[in-house]
Coordinates of N, CA and C and ligand atoms in Angstrom, one line a residue:
X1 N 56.0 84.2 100.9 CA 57.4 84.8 101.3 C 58.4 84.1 100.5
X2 N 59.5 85.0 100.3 CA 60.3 84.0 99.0 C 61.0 83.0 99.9
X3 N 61.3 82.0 99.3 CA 62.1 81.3 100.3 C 63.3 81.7 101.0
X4 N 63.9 81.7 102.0 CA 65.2 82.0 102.4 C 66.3 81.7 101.5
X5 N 67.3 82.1 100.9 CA 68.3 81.3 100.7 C 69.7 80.8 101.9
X6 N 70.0 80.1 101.8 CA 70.9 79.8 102.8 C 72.0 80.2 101.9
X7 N 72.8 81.7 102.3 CA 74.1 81.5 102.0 C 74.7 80.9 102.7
X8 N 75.6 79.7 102.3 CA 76.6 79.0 102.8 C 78.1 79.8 102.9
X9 N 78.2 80.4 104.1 CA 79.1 81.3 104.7 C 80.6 80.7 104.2
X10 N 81.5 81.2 103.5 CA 82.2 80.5 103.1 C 83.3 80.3 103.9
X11 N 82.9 79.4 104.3 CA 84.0 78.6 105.5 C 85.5 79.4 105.6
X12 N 86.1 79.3 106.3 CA 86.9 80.4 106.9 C 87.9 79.0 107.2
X13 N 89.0 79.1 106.0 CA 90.6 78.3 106.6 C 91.7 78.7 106.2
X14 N 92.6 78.4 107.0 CA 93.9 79.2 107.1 C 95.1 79.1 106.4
X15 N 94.3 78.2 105.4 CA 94.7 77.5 104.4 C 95.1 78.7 102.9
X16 N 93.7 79.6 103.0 CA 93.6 80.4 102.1 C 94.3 81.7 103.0
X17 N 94.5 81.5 103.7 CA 95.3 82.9 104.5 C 97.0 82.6 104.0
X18 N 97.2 81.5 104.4 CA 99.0 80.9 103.9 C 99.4 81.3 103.2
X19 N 98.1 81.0 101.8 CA 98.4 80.8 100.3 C 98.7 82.1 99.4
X20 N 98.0 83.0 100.7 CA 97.7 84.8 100.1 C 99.3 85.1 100.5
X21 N 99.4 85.0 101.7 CA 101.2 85.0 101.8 C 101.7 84.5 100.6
X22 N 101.8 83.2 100.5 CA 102.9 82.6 99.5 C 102.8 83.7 97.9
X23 N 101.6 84.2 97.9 CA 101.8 84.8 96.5 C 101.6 86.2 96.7
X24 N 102.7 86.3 97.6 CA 103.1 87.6 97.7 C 104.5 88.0 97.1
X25 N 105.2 87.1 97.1 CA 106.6 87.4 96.5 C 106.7 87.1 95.0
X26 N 107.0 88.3 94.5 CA 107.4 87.7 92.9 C 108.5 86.8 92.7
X27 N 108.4 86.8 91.1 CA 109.7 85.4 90.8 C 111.1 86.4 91.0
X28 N 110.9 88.0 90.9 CA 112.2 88.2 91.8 C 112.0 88.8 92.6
X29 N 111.5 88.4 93.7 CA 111.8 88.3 94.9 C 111.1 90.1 95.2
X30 N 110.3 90.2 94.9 CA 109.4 91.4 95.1 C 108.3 91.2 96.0
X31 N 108.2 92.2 96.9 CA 106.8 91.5 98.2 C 105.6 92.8 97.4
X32 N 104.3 91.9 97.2 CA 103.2 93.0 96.7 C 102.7 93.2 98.1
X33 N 102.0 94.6 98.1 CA 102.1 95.2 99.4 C 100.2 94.7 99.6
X34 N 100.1 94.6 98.5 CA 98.4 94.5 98.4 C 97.9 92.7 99.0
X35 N 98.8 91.9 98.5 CA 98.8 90.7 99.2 C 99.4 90.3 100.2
X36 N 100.0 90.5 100.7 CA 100.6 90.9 102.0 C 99.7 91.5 103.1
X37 N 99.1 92.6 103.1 CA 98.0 93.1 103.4 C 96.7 92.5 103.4
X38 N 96.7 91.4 102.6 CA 95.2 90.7 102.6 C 95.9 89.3 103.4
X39 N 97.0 89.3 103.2 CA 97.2 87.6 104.6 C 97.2 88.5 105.5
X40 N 97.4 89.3 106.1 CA 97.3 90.1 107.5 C 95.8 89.9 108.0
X41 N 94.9 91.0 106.9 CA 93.4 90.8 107.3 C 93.3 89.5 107.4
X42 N 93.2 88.4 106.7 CA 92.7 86.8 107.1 C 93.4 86.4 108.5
X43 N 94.6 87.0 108.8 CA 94.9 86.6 110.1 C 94.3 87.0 111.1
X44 N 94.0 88.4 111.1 CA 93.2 89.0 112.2 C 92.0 88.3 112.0
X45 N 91.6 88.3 111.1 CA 90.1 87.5 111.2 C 90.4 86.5 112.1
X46 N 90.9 85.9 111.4 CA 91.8 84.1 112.1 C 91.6 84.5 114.2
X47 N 92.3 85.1 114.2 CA 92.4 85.7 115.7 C 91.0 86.5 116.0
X48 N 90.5 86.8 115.6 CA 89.2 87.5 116.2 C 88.2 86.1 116.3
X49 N 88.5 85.0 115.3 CA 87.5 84.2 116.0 C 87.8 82.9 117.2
X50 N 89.1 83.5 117.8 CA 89.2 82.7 118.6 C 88.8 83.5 119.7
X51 N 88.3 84.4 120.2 CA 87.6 85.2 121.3 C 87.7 86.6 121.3
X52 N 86.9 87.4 122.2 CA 87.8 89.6 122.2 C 88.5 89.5 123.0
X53 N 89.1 88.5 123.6 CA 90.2 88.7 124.5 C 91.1 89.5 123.6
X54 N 91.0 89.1 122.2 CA 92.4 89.7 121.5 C 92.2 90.9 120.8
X55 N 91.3 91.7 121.2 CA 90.3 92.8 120.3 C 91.5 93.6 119.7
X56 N 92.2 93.8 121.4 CA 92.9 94.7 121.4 C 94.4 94.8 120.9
X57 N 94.7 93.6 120.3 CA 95.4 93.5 119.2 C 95.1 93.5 117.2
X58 N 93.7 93.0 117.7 CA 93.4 92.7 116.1 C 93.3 94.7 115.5
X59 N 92.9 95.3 116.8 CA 92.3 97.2 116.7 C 93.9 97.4 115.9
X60 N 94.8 96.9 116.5 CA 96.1 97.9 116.3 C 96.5 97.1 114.7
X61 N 96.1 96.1 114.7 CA 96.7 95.5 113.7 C 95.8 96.0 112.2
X62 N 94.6 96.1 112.7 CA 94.0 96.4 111.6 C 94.1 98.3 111.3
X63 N 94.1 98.5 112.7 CA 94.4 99.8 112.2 C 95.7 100.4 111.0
X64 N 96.7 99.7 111.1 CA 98.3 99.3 110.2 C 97.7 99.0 109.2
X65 N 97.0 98.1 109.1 CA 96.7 97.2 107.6 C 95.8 98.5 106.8
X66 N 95.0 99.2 107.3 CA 94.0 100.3 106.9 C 95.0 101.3 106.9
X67 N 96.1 101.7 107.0 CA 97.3 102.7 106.5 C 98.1 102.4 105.8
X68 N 98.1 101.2 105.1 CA 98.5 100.5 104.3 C 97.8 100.6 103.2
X69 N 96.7 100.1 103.3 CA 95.5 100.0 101.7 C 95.0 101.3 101.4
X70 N 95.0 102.5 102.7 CA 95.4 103.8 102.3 C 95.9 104.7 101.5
X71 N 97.5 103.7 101.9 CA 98.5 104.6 100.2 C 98.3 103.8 99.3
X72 N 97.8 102.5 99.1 CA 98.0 101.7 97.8 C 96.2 102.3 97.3
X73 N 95.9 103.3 98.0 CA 94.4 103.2 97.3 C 94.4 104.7 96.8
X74 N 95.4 105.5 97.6 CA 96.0 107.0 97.7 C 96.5 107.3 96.1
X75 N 97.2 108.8 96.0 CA 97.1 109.1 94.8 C 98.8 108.7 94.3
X76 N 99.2 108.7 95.3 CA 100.8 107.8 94.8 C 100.6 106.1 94.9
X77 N 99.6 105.4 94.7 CA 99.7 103.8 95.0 C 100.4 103.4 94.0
X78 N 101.0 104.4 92.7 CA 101.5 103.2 92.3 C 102.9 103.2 92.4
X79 N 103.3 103.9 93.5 CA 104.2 103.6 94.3 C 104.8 102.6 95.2
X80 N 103.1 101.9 95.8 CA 103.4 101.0 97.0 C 103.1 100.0 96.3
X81 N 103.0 99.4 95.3 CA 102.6 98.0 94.6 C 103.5 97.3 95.5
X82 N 104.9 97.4 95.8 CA 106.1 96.6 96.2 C 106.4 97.2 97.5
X83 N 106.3 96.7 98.4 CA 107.7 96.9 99.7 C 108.6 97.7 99.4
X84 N 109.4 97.3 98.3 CA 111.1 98.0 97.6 C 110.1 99.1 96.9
X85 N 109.1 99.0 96.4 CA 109.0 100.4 95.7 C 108.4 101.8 96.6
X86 N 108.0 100.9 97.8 CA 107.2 101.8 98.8 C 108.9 102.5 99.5
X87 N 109.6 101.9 99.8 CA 110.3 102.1 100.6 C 111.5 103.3 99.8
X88 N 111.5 102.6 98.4 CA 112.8 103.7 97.6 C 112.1 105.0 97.7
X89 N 110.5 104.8 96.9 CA 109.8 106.4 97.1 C 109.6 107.4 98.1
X90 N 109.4 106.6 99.5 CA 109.3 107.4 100.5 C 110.5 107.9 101.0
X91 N 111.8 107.0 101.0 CA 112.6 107.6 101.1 C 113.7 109.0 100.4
X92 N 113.5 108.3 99.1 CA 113.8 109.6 98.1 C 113.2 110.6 98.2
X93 N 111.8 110.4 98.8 CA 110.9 111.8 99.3 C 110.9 112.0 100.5
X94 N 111.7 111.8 101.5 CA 111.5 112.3 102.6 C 110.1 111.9 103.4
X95 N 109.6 111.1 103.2 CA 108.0 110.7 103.9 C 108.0 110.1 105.1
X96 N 109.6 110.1 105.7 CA 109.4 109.0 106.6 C 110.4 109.6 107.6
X97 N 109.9 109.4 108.8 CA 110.5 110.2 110.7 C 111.8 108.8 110.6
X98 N 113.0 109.8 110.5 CA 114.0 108.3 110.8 C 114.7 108.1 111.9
X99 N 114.4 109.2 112.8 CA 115.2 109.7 114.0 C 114.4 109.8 114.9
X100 N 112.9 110.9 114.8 CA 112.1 110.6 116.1 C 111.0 111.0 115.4
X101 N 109.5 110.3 116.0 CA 108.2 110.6 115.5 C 108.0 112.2 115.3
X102 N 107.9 112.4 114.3 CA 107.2 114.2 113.5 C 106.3 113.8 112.7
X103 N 106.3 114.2 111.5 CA 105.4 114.5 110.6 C 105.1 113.8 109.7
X104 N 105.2 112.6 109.6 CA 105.0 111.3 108.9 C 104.5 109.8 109.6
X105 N 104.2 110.0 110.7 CA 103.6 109.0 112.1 C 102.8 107.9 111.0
X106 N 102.4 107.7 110.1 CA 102.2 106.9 109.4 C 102.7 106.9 108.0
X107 N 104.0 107.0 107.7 CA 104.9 106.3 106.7 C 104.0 105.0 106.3
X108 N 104.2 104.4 105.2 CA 103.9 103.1 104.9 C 105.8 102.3 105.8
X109 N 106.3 103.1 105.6 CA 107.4 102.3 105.5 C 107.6 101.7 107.7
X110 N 107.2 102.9 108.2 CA 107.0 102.4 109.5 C 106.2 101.4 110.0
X111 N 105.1 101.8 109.0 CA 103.5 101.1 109.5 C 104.2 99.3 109.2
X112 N 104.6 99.3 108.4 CA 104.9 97.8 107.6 C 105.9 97.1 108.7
X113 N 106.7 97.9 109.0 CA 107.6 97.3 110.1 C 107.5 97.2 110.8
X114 N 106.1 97.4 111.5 CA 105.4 96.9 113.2 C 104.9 95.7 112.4
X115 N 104.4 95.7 111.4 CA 103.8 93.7 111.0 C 104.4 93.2 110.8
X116 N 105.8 94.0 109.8 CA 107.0 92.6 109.9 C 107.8 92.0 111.0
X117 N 107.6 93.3 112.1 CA 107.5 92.3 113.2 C 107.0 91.4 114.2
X118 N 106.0 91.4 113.7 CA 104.6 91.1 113.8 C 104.9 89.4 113.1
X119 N 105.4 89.5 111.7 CA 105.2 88.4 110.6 C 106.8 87.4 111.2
X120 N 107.2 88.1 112.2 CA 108.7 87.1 112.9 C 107.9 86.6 114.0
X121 N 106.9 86.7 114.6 CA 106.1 86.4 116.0 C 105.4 85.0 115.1
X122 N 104.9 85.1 114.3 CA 104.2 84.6 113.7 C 104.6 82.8 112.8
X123 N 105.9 83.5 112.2 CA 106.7 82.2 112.0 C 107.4 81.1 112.9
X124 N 107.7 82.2 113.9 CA 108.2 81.6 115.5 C 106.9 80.6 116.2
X125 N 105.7 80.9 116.4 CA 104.7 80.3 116.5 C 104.7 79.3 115.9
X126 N 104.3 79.4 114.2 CA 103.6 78.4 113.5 C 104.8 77.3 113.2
X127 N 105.8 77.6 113.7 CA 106.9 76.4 113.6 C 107.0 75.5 114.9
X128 N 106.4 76.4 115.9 CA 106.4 75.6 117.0 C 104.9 74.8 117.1
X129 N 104.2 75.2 116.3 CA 103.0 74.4 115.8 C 103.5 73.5 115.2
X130 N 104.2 73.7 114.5 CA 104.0 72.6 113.2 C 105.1 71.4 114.2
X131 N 105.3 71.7 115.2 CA 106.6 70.5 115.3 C 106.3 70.1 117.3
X132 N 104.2 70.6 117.1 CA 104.2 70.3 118.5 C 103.5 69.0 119.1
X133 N 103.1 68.6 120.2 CA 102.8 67.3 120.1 C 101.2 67.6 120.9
X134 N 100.6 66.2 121.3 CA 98.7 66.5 122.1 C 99.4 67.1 123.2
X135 N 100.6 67.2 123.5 CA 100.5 67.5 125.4 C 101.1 69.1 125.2
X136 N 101.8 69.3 123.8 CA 102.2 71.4 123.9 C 100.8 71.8 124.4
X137 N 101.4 72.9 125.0 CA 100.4 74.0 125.3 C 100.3 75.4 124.3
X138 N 99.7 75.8 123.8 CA 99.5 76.8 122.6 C 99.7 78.3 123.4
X139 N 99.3 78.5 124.5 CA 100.1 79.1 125.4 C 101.5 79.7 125.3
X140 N 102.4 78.3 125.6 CA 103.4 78.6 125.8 C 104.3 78.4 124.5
X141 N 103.9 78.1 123.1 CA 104.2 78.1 122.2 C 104.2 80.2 121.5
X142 N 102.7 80.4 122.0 CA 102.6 81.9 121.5 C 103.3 82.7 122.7
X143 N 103.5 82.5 124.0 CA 104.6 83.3 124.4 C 105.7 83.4 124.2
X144 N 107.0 81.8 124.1 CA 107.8 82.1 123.5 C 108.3 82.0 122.3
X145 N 107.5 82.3 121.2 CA 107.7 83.0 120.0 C 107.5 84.7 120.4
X146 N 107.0 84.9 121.1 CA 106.4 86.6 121.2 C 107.7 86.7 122.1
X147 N 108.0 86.1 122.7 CA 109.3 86.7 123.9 C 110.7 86.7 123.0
X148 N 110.7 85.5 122.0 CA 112.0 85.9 120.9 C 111.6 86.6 120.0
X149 N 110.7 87.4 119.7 CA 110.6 88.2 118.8 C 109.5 90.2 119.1
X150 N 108.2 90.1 119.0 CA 107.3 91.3 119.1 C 107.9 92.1 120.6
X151 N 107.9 90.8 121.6 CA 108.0 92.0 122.8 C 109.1 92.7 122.9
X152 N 110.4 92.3 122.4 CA 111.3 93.2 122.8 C 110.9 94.8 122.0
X153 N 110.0 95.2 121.8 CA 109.8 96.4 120.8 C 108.8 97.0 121.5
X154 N 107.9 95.9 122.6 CA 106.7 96.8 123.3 C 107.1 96.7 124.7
X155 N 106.2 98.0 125.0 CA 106.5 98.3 126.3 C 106.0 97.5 127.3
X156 N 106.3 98.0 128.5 CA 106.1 96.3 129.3 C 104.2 96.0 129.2
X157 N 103.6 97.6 129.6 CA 102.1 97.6 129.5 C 102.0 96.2 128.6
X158 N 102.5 96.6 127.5 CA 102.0 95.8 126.1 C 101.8 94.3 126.8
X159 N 103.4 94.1 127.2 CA 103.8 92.5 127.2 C 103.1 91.7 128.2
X160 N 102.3 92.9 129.3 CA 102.1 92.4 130.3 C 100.0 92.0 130.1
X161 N 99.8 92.8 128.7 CA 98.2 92.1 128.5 C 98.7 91.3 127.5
X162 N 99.8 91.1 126.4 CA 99.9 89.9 125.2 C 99.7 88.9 126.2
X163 N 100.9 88.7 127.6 CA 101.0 87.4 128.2 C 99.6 87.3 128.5
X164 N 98.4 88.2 129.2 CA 97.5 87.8 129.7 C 96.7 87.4 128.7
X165 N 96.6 87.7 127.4 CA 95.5 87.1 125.9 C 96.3 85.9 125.6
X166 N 97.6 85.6 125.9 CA 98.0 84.0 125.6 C 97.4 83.0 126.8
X167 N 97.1 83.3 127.6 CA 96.7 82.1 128.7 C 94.6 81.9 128.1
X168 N 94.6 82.6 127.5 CA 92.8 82.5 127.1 C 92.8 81.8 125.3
X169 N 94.3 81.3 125.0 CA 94.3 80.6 123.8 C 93.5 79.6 123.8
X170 N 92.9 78.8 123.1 CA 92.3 77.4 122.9 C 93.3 76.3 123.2
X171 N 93.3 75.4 123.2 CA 94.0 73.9 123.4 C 94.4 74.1 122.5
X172 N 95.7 72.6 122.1 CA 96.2 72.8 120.4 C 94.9 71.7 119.8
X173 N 93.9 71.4 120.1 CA 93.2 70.5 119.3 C 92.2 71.7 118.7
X174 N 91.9 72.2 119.8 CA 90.6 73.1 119.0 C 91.3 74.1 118.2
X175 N 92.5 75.1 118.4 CA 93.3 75.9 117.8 C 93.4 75.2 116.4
X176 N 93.5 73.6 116.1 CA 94.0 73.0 114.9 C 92.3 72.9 114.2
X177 N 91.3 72.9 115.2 CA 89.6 72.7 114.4 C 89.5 73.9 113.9
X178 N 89.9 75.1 114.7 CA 89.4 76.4 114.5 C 90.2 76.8 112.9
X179 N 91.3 76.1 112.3 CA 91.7 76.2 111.9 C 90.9 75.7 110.2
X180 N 90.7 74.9 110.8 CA 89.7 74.3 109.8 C 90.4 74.0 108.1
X181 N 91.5 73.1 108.4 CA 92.2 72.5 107.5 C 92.1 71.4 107.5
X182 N 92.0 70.3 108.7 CA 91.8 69.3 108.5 C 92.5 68.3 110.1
X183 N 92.6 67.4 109.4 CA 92.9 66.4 111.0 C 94.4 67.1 111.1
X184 N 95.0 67.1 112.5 CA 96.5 67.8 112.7 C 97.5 66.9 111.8
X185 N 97.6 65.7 111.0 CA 98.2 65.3 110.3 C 98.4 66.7 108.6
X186 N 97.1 66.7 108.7 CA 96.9 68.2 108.2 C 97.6 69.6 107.5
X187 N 97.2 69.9 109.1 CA 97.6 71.2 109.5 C 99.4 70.8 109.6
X188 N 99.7 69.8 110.2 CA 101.5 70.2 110.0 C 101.6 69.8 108.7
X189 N 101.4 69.4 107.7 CA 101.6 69.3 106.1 C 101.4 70.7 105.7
X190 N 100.4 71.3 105.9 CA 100.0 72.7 105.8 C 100.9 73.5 106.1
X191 N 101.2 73.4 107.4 CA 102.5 74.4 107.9 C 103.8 73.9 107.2
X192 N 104.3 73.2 107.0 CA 105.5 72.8 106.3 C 105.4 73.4 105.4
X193 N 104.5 74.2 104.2 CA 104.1 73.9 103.0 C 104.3 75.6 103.2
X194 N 103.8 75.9 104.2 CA 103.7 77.8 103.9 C 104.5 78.2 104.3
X195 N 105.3 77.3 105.7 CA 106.2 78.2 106.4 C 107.5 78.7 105.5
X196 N 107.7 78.0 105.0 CA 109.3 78.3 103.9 C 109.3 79.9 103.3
X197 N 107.5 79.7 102.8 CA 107.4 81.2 102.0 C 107.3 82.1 102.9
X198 N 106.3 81.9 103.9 CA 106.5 83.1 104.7 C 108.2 83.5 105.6
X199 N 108.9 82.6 105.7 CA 110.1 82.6 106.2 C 110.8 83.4 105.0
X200 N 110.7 83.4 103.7 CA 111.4 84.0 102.4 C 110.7 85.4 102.1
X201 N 109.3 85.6 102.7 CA 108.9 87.4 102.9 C 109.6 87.8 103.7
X202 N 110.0 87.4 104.9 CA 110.1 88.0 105.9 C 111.8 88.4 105.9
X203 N 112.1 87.0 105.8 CA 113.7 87.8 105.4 C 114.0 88.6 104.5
X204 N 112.9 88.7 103.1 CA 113.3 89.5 102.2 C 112.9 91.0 102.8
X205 N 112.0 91.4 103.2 CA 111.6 92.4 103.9 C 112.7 93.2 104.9
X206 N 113.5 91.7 105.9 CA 114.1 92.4 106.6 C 115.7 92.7 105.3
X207 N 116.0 92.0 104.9 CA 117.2 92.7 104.0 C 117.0 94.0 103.6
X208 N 115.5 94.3 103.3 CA 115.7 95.7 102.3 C 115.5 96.7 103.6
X209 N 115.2 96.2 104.7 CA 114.9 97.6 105.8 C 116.5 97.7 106.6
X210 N 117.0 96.3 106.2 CA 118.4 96.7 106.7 C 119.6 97.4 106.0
X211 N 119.3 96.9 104.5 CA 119.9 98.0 103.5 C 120.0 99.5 103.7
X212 N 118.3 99.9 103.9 CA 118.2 100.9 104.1 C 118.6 101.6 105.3
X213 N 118.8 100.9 106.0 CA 119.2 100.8 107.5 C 118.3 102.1 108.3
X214 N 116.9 100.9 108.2 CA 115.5 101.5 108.6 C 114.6 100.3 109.5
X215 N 115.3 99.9 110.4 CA 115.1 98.7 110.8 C 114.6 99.2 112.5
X216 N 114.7 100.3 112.8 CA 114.4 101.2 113.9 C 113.3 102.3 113.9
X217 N 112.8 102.9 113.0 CA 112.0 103.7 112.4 C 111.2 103.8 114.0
X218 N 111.3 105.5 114.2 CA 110.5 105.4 115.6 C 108.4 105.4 115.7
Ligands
1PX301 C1 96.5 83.8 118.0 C2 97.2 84.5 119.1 C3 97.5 85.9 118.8 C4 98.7 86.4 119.5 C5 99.3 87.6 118.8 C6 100.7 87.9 119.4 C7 101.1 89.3 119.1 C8 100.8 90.2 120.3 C9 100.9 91.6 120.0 C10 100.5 92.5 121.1 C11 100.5 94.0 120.7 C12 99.1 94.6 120.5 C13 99.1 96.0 120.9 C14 99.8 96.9 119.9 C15 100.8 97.7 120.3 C16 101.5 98.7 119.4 O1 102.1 99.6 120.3 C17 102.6 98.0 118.6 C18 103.6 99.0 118.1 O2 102.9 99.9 117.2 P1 103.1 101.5 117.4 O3 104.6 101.8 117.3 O4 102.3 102.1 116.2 O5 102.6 101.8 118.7 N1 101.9 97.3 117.5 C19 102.5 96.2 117.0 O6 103.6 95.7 117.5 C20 101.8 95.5 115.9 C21 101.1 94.2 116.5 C22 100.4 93.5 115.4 C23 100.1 92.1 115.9 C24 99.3 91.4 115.0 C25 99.1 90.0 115.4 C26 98.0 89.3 114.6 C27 98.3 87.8 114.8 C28 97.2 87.0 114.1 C29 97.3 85.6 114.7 C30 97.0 84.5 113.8 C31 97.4 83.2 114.3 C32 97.5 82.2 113.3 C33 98.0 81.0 113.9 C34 97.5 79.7 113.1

């Protein structure tokens, strides 16, 4: 029998999820929609391996991310390379419900602005990570980041299972193992290091949806 080989599963850190972020913005200031899209998937991964409590967020999240790689895989992708380029095309074309859901329920340009609000939940968090001590509770770190930012947009249903998948979080020690970057001296060097960039998508994102003053999209 041939021998087994042991594929060595290639370790899973959040390290490489950051970094996919950070090289998402060009040198001017362009978000690629395709890396962007791949720190999403690593995050959900990221969250699916802390339990199914959260299934039922990673389902909706990935379902957005897979209407995304859709049009970039679709016969106009070379439209969505960019945020700004997804956003001028669909608009100049009419592809997107600006007033009430009809005939475009999956725009790239809507789909993207449930993650970017999603990617404000997320920075709210990992700053309160990065600046928390052994006695924070990861809990109440991912609530109120989620209470200044995602929930005001979901309905209470929503808010009322998010709060219940925040009480089934890990401790902040095992959340920092799971993370698998290193001792928490670490991980907050880590987060210092990413947070800036992901803080410079997110605002750049929200300027161009405020430009367009598409910041509501139903
Ligand atoms: C690790 C803890 C994870 C906590 C995540 C906090 C966010 C909770 C979001 C709960 C909403 C899930 C259900 C979705 C409802 C949707 O209605 C709603 C609106 O969309 P619609 O207009 O198409 O209906 N969808 C959304 O708002 C999109 C939610 C996407 C959430 C993605 C969150 C993934 C977070 C990954 C966590 C990684 C943690 C890393 C930390 C080191």
């Amino acid at each position: 029998m041939a021998d087994s080989v042991a594929v060595e599963d290639p370790k899973f850190t959040l390290q490489e999820v950051l970094d996919t972020f950070k090289s998402c913005l060009s040198e001017n200031k362009e978000v690629f929609l395709e890396h962007y899209v791949a720190g999403w998937l690593g995050l959900v991964r990221f969250m699916n391996s802390l339990g199914s409590v959260f299934s039922f967020i990673a389902k909706d999240a990935v379902n957005k991310i897979q209407i995304l790689i859709n049009h970039l895989n679709g016969e106009n992708g070379a439209h969505y390379v960019t945020v700004q380029s997804m956003v001028k095309y669909e608009l100049d074309n009419q592809l997107v419900d600006l007033t009430k859901r009809g005939s475009f329920p999956e725009s790239g340009c809507r789909t993207l602005l449930r993650l970017h609000r999603a990617l404000r939940w997320l920075e709210l968090f990992l700053e309160r990570l990065r600046t928390s001590t052994e006695e924070s509770k990861t809990s109440v770190m991912c609530s109120e980041a989620y209470n200044q930012s995602l929930s005001q947009h979901h309905a209470w249903i929503i808010r009322k299972a998010a709060g219940t998948a925040f009480w089934a979080l890990p401790g902040r020690a095992t959340f920092f193992d799971v993370m698998n970057v290193g001792t928490p001296e670490q991980v907050v060097a880590m987060l210092g290091d990413a947070l800036p960039l992901i803080s410079e998508v997110y605002q750049v994102t929200e300027n161009l949806y405020a430009q367009n003053n598409i910041l509501d999209l139903p």
